[in-house]
Coordinates of C-alpha atoms and ligand atoms in Angstrom, one line a residue:
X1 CA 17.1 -19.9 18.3
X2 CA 16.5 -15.8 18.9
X3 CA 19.6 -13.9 18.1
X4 CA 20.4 -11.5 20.4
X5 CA 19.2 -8.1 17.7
X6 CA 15.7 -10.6 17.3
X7 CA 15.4 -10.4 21.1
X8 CA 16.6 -6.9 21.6
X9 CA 13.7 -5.6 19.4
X10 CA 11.2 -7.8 20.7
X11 CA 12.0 -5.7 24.6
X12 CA 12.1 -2.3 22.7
X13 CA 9.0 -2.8 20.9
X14 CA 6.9 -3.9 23.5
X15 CA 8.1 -1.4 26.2
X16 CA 8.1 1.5 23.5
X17 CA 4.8 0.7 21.9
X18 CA 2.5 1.2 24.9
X19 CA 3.5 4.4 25.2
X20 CA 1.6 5.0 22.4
X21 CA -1.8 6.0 23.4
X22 CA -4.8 4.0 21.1
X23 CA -6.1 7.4 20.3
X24 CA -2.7 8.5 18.7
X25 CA -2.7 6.0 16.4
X26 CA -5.4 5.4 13.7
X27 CA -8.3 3.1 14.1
X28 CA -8.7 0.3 11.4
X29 CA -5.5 0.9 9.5
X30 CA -2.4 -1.4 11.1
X31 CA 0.2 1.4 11.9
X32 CA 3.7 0.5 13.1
X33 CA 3.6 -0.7 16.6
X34 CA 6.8 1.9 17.3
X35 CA 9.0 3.7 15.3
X36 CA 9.1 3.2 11.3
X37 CA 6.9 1.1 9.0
X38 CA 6.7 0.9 5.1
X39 CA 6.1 -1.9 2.9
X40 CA 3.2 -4.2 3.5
X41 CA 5.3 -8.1 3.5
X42 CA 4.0 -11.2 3.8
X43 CA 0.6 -10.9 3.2
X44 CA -0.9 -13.8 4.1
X45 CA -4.3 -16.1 5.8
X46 CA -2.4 -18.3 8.1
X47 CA -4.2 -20.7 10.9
X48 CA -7.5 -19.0 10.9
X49 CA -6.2 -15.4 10.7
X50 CA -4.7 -12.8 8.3
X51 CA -0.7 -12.3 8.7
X52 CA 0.6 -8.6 7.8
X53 CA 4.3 -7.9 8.1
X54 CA 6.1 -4.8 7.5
X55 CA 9.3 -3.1 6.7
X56 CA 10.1 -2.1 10.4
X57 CA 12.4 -0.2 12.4
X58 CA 11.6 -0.2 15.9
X59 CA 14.2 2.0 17.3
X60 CA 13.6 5.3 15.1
X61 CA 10.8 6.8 13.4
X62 CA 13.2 7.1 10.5
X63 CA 14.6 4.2 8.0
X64 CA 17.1 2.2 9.3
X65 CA 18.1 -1.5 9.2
X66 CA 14.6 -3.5 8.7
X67 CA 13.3 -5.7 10.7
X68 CA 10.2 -7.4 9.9
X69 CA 7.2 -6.1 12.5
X70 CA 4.3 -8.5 12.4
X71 CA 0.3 -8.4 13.0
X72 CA -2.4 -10.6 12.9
X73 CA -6.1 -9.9 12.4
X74 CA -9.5 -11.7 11.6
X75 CA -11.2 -9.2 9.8
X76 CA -8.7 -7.2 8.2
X77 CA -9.2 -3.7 9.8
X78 CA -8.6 -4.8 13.8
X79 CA -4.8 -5.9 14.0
X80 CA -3.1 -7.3 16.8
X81 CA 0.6 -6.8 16.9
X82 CA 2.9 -10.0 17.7
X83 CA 6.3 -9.6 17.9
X84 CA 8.8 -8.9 15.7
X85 CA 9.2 -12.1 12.8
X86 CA 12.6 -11.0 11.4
X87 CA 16.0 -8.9 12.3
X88 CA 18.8 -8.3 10.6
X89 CA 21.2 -10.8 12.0
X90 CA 22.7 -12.6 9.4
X91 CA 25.7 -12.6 7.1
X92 CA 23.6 -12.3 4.2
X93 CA 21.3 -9.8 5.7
X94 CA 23.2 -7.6 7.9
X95 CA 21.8 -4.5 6.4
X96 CA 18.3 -5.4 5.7
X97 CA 15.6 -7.9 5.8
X98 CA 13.7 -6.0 2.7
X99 CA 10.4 -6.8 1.9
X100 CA 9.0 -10.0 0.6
X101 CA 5.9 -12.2 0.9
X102 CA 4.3 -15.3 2.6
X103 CA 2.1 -18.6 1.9
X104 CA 1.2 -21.7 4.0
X105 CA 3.0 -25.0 2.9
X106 CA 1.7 -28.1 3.0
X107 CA 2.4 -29.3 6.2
X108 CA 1.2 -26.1 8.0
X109 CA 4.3 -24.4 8.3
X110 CA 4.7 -20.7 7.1
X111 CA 7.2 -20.2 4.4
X112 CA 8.7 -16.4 4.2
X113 CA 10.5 -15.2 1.4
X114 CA 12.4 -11.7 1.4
X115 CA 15.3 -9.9 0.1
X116 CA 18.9 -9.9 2.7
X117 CA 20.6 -7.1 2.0
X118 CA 24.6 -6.6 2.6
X119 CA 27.6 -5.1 1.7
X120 CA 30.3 -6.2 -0.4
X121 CA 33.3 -4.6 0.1
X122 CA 35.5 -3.5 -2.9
X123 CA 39.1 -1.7 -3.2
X124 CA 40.1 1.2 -1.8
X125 CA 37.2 1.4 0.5
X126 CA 34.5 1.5 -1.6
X127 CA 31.6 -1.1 -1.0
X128 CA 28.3 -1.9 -3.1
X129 CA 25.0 -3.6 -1.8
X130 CA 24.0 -7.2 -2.6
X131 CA 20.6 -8.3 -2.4
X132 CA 19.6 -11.8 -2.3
X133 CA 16.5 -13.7 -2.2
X134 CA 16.2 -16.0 1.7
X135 CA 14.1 -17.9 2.8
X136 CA 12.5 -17.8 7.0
X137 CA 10.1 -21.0 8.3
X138 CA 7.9 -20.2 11.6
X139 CA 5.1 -21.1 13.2
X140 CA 3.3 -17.8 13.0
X141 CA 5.0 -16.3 16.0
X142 CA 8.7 -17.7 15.7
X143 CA 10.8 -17.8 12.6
X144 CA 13.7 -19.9 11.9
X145 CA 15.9 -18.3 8.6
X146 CA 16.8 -21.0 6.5
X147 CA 20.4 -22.6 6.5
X148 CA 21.1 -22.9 3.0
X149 CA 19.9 -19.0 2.6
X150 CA 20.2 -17.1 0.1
X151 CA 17.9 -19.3 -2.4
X152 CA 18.5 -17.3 -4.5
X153 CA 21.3 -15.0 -5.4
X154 CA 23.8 -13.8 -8.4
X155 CA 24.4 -16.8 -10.3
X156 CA 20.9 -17.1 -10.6
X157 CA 20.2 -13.8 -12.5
X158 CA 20.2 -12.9 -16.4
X159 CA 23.8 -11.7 -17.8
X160 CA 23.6 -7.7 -16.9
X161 CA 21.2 -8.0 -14.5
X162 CA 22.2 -6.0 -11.0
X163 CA 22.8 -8.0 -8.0
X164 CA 22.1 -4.3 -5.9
X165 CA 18.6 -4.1 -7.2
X166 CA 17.0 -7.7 -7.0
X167 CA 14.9 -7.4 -4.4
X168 CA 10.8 -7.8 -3.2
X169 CA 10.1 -12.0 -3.9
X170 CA 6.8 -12.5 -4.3
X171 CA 6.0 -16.2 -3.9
X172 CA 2.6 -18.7 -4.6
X173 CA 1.8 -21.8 -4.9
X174 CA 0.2 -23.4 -7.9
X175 CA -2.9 -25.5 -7.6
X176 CA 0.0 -28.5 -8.9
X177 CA 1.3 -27.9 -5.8
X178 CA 5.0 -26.3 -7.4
X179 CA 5.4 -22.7 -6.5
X180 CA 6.4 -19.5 -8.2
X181 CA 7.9 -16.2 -7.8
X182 CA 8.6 -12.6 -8.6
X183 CA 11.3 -9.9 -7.9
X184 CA 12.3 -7.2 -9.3
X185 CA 15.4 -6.0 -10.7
X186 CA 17.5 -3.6 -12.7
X187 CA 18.6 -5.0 -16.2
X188 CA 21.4 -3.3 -17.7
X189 CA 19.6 -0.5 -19.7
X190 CA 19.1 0.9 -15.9
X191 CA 15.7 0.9 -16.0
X192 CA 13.1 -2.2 -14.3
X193 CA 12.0 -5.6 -15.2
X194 CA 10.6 -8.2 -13.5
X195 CA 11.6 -11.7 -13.0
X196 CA 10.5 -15.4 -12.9
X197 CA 11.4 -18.3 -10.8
X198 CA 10.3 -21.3 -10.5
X199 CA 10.5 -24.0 -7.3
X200 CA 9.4 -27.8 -6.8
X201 CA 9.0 -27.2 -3.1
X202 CA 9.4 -23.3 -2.3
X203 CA 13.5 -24.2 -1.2
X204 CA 15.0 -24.8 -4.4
X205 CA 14.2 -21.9 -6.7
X206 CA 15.6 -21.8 -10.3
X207 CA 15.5 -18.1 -13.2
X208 CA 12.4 -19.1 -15.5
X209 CA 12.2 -15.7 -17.5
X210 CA 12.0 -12.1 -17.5
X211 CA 8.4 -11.5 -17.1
X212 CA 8.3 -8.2 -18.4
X213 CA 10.7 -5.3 -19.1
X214 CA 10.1 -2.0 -18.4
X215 CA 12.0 -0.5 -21.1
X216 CA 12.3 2.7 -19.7
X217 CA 9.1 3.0 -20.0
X218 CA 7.5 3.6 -16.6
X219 CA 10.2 4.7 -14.5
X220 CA 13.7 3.0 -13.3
X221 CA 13.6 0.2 -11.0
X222 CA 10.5 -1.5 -10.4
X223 CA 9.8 -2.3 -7.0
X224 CA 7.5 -5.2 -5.2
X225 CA 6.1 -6.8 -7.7
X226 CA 2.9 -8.8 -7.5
X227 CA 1.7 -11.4 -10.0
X228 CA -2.4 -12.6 -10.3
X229 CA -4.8 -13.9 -12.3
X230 CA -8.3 -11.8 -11.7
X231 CA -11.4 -12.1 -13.7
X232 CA -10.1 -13.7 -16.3
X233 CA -6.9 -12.0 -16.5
X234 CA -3.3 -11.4 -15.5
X235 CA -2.5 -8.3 -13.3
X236 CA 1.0 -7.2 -12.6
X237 CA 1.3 -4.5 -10.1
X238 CA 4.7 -3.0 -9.4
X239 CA 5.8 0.5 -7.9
X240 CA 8.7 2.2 -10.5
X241 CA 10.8 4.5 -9.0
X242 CA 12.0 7.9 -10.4
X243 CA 8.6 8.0 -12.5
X244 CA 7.7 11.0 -15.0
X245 CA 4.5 12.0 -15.6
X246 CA 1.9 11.7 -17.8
X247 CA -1.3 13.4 -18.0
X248 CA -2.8 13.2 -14.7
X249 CA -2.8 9.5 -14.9
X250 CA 1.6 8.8 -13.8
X251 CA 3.0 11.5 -11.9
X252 CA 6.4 12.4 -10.7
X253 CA 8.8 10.5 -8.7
X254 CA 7.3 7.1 -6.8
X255 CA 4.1 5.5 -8.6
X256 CA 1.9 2.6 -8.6
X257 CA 1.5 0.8 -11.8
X258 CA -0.8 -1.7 -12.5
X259 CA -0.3 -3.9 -15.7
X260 CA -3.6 -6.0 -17.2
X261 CA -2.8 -8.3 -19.5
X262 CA -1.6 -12.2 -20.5
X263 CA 0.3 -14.1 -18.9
X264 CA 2.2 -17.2 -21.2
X265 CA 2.4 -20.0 -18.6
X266 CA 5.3 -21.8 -21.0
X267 CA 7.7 -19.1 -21.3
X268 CA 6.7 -17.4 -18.9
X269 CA 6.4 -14.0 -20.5
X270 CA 3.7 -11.4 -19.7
X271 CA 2.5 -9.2 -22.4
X272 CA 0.1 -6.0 -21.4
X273 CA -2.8 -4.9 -22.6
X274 CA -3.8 -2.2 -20.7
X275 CA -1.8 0.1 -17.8
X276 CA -2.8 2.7 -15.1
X277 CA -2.2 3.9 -11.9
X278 CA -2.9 1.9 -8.6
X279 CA -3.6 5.3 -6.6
X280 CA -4.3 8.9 -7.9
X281 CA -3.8 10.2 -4.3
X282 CA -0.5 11.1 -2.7
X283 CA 0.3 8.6 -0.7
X284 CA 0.2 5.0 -1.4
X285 CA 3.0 2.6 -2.5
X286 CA 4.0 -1.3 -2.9
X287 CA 1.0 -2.7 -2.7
X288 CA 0.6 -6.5 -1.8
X289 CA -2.3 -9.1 -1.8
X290 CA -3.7 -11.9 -0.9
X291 CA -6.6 -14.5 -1.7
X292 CA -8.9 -14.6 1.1
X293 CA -10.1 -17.7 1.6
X294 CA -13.8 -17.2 0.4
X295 CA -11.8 -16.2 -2.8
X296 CA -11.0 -12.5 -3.0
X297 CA -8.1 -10.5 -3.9
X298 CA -7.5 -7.7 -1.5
X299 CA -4.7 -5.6 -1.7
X300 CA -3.5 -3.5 1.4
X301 CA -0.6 -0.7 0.1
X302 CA 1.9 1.5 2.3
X303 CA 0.1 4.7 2.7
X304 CA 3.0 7.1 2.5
X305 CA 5.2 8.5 -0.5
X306 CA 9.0 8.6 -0.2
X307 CA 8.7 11.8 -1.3
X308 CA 6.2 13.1 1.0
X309 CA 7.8 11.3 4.1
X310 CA 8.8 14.5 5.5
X311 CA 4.8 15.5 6.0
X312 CA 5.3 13.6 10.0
X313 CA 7.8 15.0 12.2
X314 CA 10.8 12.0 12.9
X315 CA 10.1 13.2 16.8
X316 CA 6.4 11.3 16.8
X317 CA 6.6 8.1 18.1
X318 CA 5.4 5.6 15.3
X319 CA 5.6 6.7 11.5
X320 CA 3.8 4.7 8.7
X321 CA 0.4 3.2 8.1
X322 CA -0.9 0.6 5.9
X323 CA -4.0 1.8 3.3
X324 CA -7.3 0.0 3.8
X325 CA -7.5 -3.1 2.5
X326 CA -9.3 -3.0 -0.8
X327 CA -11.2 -5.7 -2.6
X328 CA -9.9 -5.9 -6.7
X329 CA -11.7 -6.5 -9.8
X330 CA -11.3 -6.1 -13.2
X331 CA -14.1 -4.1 -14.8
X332 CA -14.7 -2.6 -18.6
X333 CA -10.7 -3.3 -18.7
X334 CA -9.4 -1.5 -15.5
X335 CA -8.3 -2.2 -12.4
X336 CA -11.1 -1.5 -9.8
X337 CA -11.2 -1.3 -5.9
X338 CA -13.2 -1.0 -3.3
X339 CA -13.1 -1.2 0.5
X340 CA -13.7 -4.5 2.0
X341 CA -17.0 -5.7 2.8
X342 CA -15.6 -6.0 6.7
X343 CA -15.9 -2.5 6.7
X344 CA -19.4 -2.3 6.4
X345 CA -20.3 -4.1 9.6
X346 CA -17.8 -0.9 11.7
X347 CA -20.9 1.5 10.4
X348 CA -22.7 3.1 12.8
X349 CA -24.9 5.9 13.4
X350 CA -26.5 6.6 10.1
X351 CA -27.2 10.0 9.1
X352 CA -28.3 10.5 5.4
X353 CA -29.9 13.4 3.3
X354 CA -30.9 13.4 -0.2
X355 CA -31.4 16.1 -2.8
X356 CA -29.6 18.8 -0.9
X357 CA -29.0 22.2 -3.4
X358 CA -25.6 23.4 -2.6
X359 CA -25.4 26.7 -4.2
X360 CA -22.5 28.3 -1.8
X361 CA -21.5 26.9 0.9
X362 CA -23.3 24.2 3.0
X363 CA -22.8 22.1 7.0
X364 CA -25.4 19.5 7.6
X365 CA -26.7 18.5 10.8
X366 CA -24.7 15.3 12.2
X367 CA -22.3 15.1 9.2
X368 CA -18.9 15.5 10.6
X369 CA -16.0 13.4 12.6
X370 CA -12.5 12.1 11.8
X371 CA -13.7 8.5 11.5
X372 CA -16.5 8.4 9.3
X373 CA -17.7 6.5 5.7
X374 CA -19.5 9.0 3.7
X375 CA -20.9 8.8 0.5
X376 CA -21.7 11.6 -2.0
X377 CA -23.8 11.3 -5.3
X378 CA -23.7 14.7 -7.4
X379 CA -25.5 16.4 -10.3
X380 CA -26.1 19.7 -11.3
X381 CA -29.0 21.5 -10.0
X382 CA -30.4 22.7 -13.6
X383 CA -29.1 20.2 -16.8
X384 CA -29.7 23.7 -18.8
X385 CA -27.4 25.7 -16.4
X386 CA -24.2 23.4 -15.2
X387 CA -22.0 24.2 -12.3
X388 CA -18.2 25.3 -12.3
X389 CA -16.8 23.6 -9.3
X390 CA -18.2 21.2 -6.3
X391 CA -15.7 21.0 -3.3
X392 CA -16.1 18.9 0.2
X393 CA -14.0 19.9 2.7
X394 CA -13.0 18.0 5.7
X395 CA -10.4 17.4 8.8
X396 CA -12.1 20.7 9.3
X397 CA -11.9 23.5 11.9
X398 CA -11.3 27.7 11.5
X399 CA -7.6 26.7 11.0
X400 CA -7.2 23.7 8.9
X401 CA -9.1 21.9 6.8
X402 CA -8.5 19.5 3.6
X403 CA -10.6 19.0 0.7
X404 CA -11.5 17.2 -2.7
X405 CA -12.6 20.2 -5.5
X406 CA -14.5 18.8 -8.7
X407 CA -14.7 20.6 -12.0
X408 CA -17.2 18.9 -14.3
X409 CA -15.6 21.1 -17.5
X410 CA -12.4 19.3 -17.0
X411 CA -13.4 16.3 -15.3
X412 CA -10.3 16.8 -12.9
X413 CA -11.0 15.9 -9.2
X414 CA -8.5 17.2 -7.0
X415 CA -7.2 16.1 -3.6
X416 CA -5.6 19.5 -2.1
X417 CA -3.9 18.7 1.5
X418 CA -2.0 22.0 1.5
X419 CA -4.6 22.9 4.6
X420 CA -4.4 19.9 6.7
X421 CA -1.3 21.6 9.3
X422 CA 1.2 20.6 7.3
X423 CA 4.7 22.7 7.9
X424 CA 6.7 21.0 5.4
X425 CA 6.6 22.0 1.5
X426 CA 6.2 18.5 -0.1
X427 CA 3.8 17.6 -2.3
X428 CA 0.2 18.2 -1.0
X429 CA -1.8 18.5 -3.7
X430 CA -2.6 16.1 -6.8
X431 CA -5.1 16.2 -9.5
X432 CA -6.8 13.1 -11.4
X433 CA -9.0 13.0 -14.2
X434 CA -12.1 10.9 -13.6
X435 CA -15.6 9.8 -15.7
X436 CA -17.8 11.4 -15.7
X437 CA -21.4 12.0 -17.3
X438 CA -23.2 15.7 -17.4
X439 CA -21.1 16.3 -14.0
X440 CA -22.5 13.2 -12.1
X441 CA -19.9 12.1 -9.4
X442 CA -20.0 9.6 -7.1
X443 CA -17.3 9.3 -4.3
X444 CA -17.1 7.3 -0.8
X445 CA -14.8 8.9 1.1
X446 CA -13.2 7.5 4.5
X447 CA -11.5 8.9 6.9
X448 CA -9.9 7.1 9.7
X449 CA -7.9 10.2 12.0
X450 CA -5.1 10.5 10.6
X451 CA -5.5 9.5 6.3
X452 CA -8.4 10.2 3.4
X453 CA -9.4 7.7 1.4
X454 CA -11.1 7.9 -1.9
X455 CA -13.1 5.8 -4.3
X456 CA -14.6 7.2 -6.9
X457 CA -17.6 5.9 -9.5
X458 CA -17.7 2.5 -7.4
X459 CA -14.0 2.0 -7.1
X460 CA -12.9 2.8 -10.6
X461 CA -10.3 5.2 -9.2
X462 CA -9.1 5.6 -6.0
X463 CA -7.4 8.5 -3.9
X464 CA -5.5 8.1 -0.5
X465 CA -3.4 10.9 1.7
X466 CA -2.3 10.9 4.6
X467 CA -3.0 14.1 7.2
X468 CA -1.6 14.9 10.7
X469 CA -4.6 17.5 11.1
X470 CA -5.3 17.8 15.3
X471 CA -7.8 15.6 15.4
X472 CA -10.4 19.0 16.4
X473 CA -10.6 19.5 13.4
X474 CA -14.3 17.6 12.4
X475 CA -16.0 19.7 10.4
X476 CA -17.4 18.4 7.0
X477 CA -18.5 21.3 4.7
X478 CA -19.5 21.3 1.2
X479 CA -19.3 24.0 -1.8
X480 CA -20.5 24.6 -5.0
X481 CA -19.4 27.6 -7.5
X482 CA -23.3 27.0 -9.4
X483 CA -25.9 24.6 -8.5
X484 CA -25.5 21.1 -7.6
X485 CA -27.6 19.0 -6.4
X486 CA -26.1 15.6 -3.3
X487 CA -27.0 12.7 -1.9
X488 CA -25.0 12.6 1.4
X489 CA -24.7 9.0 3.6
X490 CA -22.4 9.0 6.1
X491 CA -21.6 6.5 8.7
X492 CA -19.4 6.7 12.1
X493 CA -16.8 4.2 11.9
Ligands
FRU516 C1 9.9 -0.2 -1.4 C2 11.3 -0.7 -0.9 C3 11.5 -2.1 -1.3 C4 12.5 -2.6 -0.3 C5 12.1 -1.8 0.9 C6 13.2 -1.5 1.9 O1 9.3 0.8 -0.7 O2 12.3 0.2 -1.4 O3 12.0 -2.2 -2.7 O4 12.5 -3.9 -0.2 O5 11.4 -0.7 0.5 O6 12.7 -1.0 3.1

C-alpha cells in the first residue's frame, strides 16, 4: 500500500523533473531527479542492475523531510531514475527517512535498512529527535516498511549512548548467511563511535559492540559508517562532523575519514592502523559501497560539503550530485581510488601530446571541453634547474576559469575554485600535500559539466569540487612559473 505523501512525491517528481533539460544536469554522475539530494543510500546490485538511493527532497532544492529518491543503472555512470522508494509517512519516521543501505536476501527480495527520524515531545513545549533503525522490503520498484519497525531502537543502545544521533545502518550479509550492521552514534563524551549489530535473518537485530570510538579524536559525531574487508584488510569509512584540522591531510568542519586496520570478528572490536582522508577536494561526503559482482568495491560519495552548500542558488531546479564511482584498493598501506573501468569505454576522440615545454603559458590544439578525461604526466624541463609552480586551468573562458596549481618545493597541489562564478564566500579553495619525486606529478582529471575530479599518482589521492561555471567556459590552459616538461591525453566523454 502507497501512502498518500509516497504517491504525492511520485506525481511531483515526475512532472517537476522533466522540466529539467538533459543538458542542465551533469552527464555520468546520478544528480537528483528534482529538488534536493545528498547521501548516497542503499547502494546496491539488485536483479541484474546497480540500485542508488538518495537522501531526497523532491519539493525544494533545500533540506527538508527525506524521502528516499531511487535510480537504477548497468554500468554505473548512466542512471535511470524510478520512483521514489521511501517517504516519511510513518510514526516512527515522520521527520525523516535518513540514510541507510541495501542487500538482496535470499529469496530475492530487497531488504532496506535506514534511520526514522521523529520527535518526542517533552514538557513545557520542548521536544528532542529520536532516531531509530527500520527496516523497508520491495521489489526494486515498490517498498513495503516493515510492521514491527523500528528493529532497532533505544533499548538496544550502550548506557549513555544518544538516541538523537544513532543513525546511517549499514547492513551485509556474511558468507554464513547471518547478517551484520553499522550506525553511528554519539556516546556520552559527545564525540562519535560506531556500533555493532548482529541479525540471524536481517529482522531481528541485537547490540554486538562498539566497533570503534572516536574519542574525540576526529571530530564529533560520526556519520555513515561503512564496514569492509579489502586486500587483506579492514576499512572503516565514516564522515565526522565538526572536524579540526590537521596539516593538509583533515580540514575544518565536515570530513571523510577512512580507518585501515583489524577487525576482531569475536568481540567485534576494530582497532586502526592507519587513517586518512577519503577526499582532499571540497566537496565530497558519506561515501557508500558496494561489491560488484565480478568482485570490486566501488564507492560512490555525495559530491557536496554542508558547508559549501550555499555555492548553488536554492532557485535552480535540482541540487546535489553523487561523485563518480571509484574503484578501492589498499596499496603501500593507504586507501587508493580510481575511476571505474566503465568509464573508459565513454572515451572518445583522443587527442594526445607528449613532451610539451610549458615555460609560461600554454593552449593545445583540441584540448578543451566541460566533459573530458585528461591525463597529465609532469617533470621539470632541466633536473639542474627545477620549476616553482605548474598550474592547469579549466572551466575556462575570459571571465571564469578554475584551476589545480602544483609547487614541487612544498609538494602542495591546490584545487582553487574561487574563479569558477561563484557569488557566495564559502570555501573555494583547499590545499593537499601529495608525493612526489624531483617534481614528477601525475594527475587524471575529469570533468563532467558541472564538478572536477581528481586523482592523483594513480589514485593515491583524490580531489573532487563541484562548479556552476556557464558551461562556455571550455578552455584548458596550462602554466608553469620555470620549465616543465607534460604528457597530455585527453578524451571527450
Ligand atoms: C549525512 C547525514 C546523515 C543523515 C542524513 C540526513 O550527510 O547527516 O547522517 O542520515 O544526512 O539527510
Amino acid at each position: 500500500m502507497t501512502s498518500q505523501t509516497l504517491r504525492e512525491a511520485r506525481k511531483y517528481e515526475e512532472v517537476s523533473g522533466k522540466m529539467i533539460r538533459e543538458e542542465e544536469r551533469p552527464e555520468f554522475h546520478l544528480s537528483s531527479r528534482t529538488g534536493w539530494m545528498n547521501d548516497p543510500n542503499g547502494f546496491s546490485w539488485y536483479q541484474g542492475q546497480y540500485h542508488m538511493f538518495y537522501q531526497y527532497h523532491p519539493y525544494t532544492s533545500k533540506w527538508g523531510p527525506m524521502h528516499w529518491g531511487h535510480a537504477v543503472s548497468r554500468d554505473l555512470l548512466h542512471w535511470e531514475y524510478l520512483p521514489t522508494a521511501l517517504a516519511p509517512d510513518e510514526y516512527y519516521d515522520m521527520d525523516g527517512c535518513f540514510s541507510g543501505s541495501a542487500i538482496e536476501l535470499p529469496d530475492g527480495r530487497h531488504l532496506l535498512m535506514y534511520t526514522g527520524v521523529s520527535r518526542e515531545h517533552l514538557k513545557h513545549g520542548f521536544s528532542r529527535e529520536v532516531q531509530t533503525q527500520c527496516l523497508a522490503v520491495g521489489d526494486g520498484i515498490d517498498y513495503e516498511k516493515y510492521e514491527h519497525n523500528p528493529v532497532l531502537d533505544g533499548d538496544d543502545l550502550p548506557t549513555g549512548s544518544s538516541r538523537s544521533d544513532f543513525r546511517d545502518p549499514k547492513l551485509w550479509r556474511k558468507e554464513d548467511g547471518t547478517y551484520c550492521c553499522v550506525t553511528g552514534n554519539r556516546p556520552a563524551d559527545g564525540s562519535g563511535q560506531i556500533l555493532y549489530y548482529t541479525s540471524e535473518d536481517g529482522f531481528h537485530w541485537k547490540f554486538k559492540s562498539v566497533l570503534v570510538s572516536n574519542d574525540d579524536r576526529f571530530g564529533k559525531m560520526w556519520e555513515c559508517p561503512d564496514l569492509f574487508f579489502l586486500d587483506g584488510k579492514w576499512v572503516l569509512l565514516t564522515s565526522p562532523q565538526d572536524m579540526l584540522p590537521k596539516g593538509f591531510e583533515y580540514h575544518n568542519g565536515n570530513g571523510t575519514l577512512c580507518l585501515i586496520g583489524e577487525l576482531n570478528e569475536d568481540t567485534g572490536v576494530f582497532r586502526e592502523t592507519h587513517d586518512q582522508s577519503v577526499d582532499y577536494g571540497i566537496d565530497f561526503y558519506a561515501p557508500q559501497t558496494i561489491l560488484t559482482p565480478d568482485g570490486r568495491r566501488v564507492m560512490i560519495g555525495w559530491m557536496q560539503n554542508w558547508d559549501s552548500c550555499g555555492i548553488r542558488s536554492p532557485e535552480e531546479k535540482w541540487f546535489g550530485q553523487m561523485s563518480l564511482p571509484r574503484e578501492l584498493s589498499i596499496r603501500n598501506g593507504r586507501l587508493y581510488q580510481v575511476p571505474v573501468r566503465e568509464l573508459d569505454e565513454m572515451r572518445h576522440n583522443k587527442t594526445a601530446y607528449t613532451n610539451v615545454t610549458v615555460t609560461d603559458t600554454v593552449c593545445l590544439d583540441g584540448i578543451k571541453g566541460r566533459k573530458i578525461d585528461m591525463e597529465l604526466t609532469i617533470r621539470p624541463a632541466d633536473a639542474e634547474n627545477p620549476y616553482q609552480k605548474f598550474a592547469v586551468r579549466f572551466a575556462q573562458n575570459e571571465r571564469y576559469h578554475t584551476a589545480l596549481s602544483f609547487r614541487p618545493r612544498e609538494s602542495v597541489l591546490k584545487i582553487d575554485r574561487k574563479f569558477s562564478g561563484s557569488r557566495r564566500g564559502s570555501i573555494h579553495q583547499r590545499r593537499s600535500l601529495v608525493n612526489t619525486v624531483n617534481g614528477e606529478l601525475k594527475l587524471r582529471i575529469i570533468l563532467d559539466r558541472f564538478s572536477v575530479e581528481v586523482f592523483v599518482n594513480d589514485g593515491e589521492q583524490a580531489l573532487s569540487a563541484t562548479i556552476y561555471t556557464d558551461q562556455e567556459a571550455e578552455n584548458v590552459s596550462f602554466f608553469a612559473d620555470g620549465a616543465v616538461n607534460m604528457d597530455v591525453v585527453k578524451y571527450d566523454l
